[in-house]
Tab-separated table of C-alpha atoms in Angstrom:
chain	number	residue	atom	x	y	z
Q	15	CYS	CA	99.404	113.409	82.738
Q	16	LEU	CA	98.145	109.974	81.795
Q	17	LYS	CA	101.686	108.678	81.369
Q	18	LEU	CA	103.738	106.374	83.550
Q	19	TYR	CA	106.239	109.104	84.405
Q	20	CYS	CA	103.507	110.749	86.495
Q	21	GLN	CA	104.146	109.191	89.904
Q	22	CYS	CA	100.473	109.344	90.866
Q	23	PHE	CA	99.269	107.639	87.684
Q	24	ALA	CA	102.024	105.007	87.870
Q	25	VAL	CA	100.646	103.750	91.191
Q	26	LYS	CA	97.025	104.031	89.969
Q	27	ILE	CA	95.937	106.906	92.184
Q	28	TYR	CA	94.479	110.268	91.226
Q	29	CYS	CA	96.694	113.330	91.158
Q	30	GLY	CA	96.289	115.552	94.182
Q	31	SER	CA	97.180	119.099	95.094
Q	32	ASN	CA	100.864	118.156	95.564
Q	33	CYS	CA	101.203	116.851	92.004
Q	34	ARG	CA	102.945	119.260	89.629
Q	35	CYS	CA	101.323	118.028	86.412
Q	36	LEU	CA	100.044	120.586	83.934
Q	37	THR	CA	96.613	120.126	82.327
Q	38	CYS	CA	96.084	117.048	84.461
Q	39	SER	CA	93.591	114.404	83.332
Q	40	ASN	CA	94.336	111.970	86.145
Q	41	ASN	CA	91.230	112.832	88.155
Q	42	PRO	CA	87.656	111.551	88.578
Q	43	ILE	CA	86.323	114.073	86.038
Q	44	HIS	CA	88.327	112.394	83.235
Q	45	GLU	CA	87.773	108.807	84.416
Q	46	SER	CA	86.905	107.395	80.970
Q	47	GLU	CA	90.094	108.853	79.423
Q	48	ARG	CA	92.077	107.554	82.392
Q	49	GLN	CA	90.692	104.020	82.038
Q	50	ASP	CA	91.384	104.074	78.268
Q	51	ALA	CA	94.995	105.080	78.986
Q	52	ILE	CA	95.374	102.321	81.596
Q	53	ARG	CA	93.972	99.694	79.208
Q	54	GLY	CA	96.254	100.891	76.398
Q	55	ILE	CA	99.348	100.782	78.587
Q	56	LEU	CA	98.479	97.332	79.959
Q	57	SER	CA	97.903	95.984	76.443
Q	58	ARG	CA	101.471	96.960	75.517
Q	59	ASN	CA	103.069	95.989	78.838
Q	60	PRO	CA	101.068	93.825	81.272
Q	61	SER	CA	103.484	94.544	84.137
Q	62	ALA	CA	103.576	98.326	83.614
Q	63	PHE	CA	101.859	99.136	86.904
Q	64	ASP	CA	103.709	96.533	88.969
Q	65	THR	CA	106.147	97.718	91.598
Q	66	LYS	CA	109.614	98.436	90.231
Q	67	PHE	CA	111.390	97.200	93.356
Q	68	GLN	CA	111.723	93.860	95.080
Q	69	LYS	CA	112.622	92.997	98.639
Q	70	LEU	CA	115.672	90.816	99.098
Q	71	GLN	CA	115.052	87.796	101.309
Q	72	LYS	CA	117.858	88.548	103.753
Q	73	ALA	CA	120.843	90.827	103.997
Q	74	LYS	CA	122.915	87.626	104.048
Q	75	LEU	CA	122.423	87.399	100.285
Q	76	LEU	CA	124.541	90.509	99.918
Q	77	SER	CA	127.330	89.186	102.104
Q	78	GLY	CA	127.610	85.838	100.364
Q	79	GLY	CA	125.998	84.055	103.301
Q	80	GLY	CA	128.800	84.881	105.720
Q	81	GLY	CA	126.717	86.994	108.061
Q	82	ASP	CA	124.623	90.098	108.170
Q	83	ILE	CA	125.962	93.390	106.923
Q	84	PRO	CA	124.911	96.355	109.071
Q	85	HIS	CA	122.786	98.854	107.133
Q	86	ALA	CA	122.639	96.554	104.090
Q	87	ARG	CA	120.072	97.309	101.410
Q	88	THR	CA	117.115	94.979	101.499
Q	89	ILE	CA	115.391	96.411	98.403
Q	90	SER	CA	116.647	96.346	94.825
Q	91	HIS	CA	115.350	97.125	91.324
Q	92	LYS	CA	113.566	94.240	89.616
Q	93	LEU	CA	114.857	95.005	86.132
Q	94	GLY	CA	116.808	98.247	86.235
Q	95	CYS	CA	116.529	100.995	83.661
Q	96	LYS	CA	117.050	100.913	79.921
Q	97	CYS	CA	118.243	104.491	79.424
Q	98	ARG	CA	120.660	104.941	76.565
Q	99	LYS	CA	120.620	108.598	75.632
Q	100	SER	CA	119.069	110.390	78.614
Q	101	ALA	CA	121.660	109.232	81.194
Q	102	CYS	CA	118.853	108.546	83.695
Q	103	MET	CA	117.972	112.246	83.910
Q	104	LYS	CA	114.284	111.959	82.948
Q	105	LYS	CA	111.355	111.407	85.298
Q	106	TYR	CA	110.400	108.140	83.630
Q	107	CYS	CA	113.701	106.503	84.598
Q	108	GLU	CA	113.611	104.283	87.686
Q	109	CYS	CA	116.983	105.699	88.760
Q	110	TYR	CA	115.864	109.365	88.668
């Protein structure tokens, strides 16, 4: 489970007992494999482990500056997904 769709690996933590990965290598025993995977992913995409969400400055941005909207979202996706065929139904999609 040294892939970005593993939620533990994507935030650079080890998998724990709650993780449902099979044949997991995201643990201290396989640290060299884990570091190789991290380096490989970062060489292809330097922002791969960055957060996928951004905080909006104020809820006023959503209302066009005319006032606050009660219960307005203050977090949004930075880029959004690029799913074409899977219709956002895979774990690696940000929308899943």
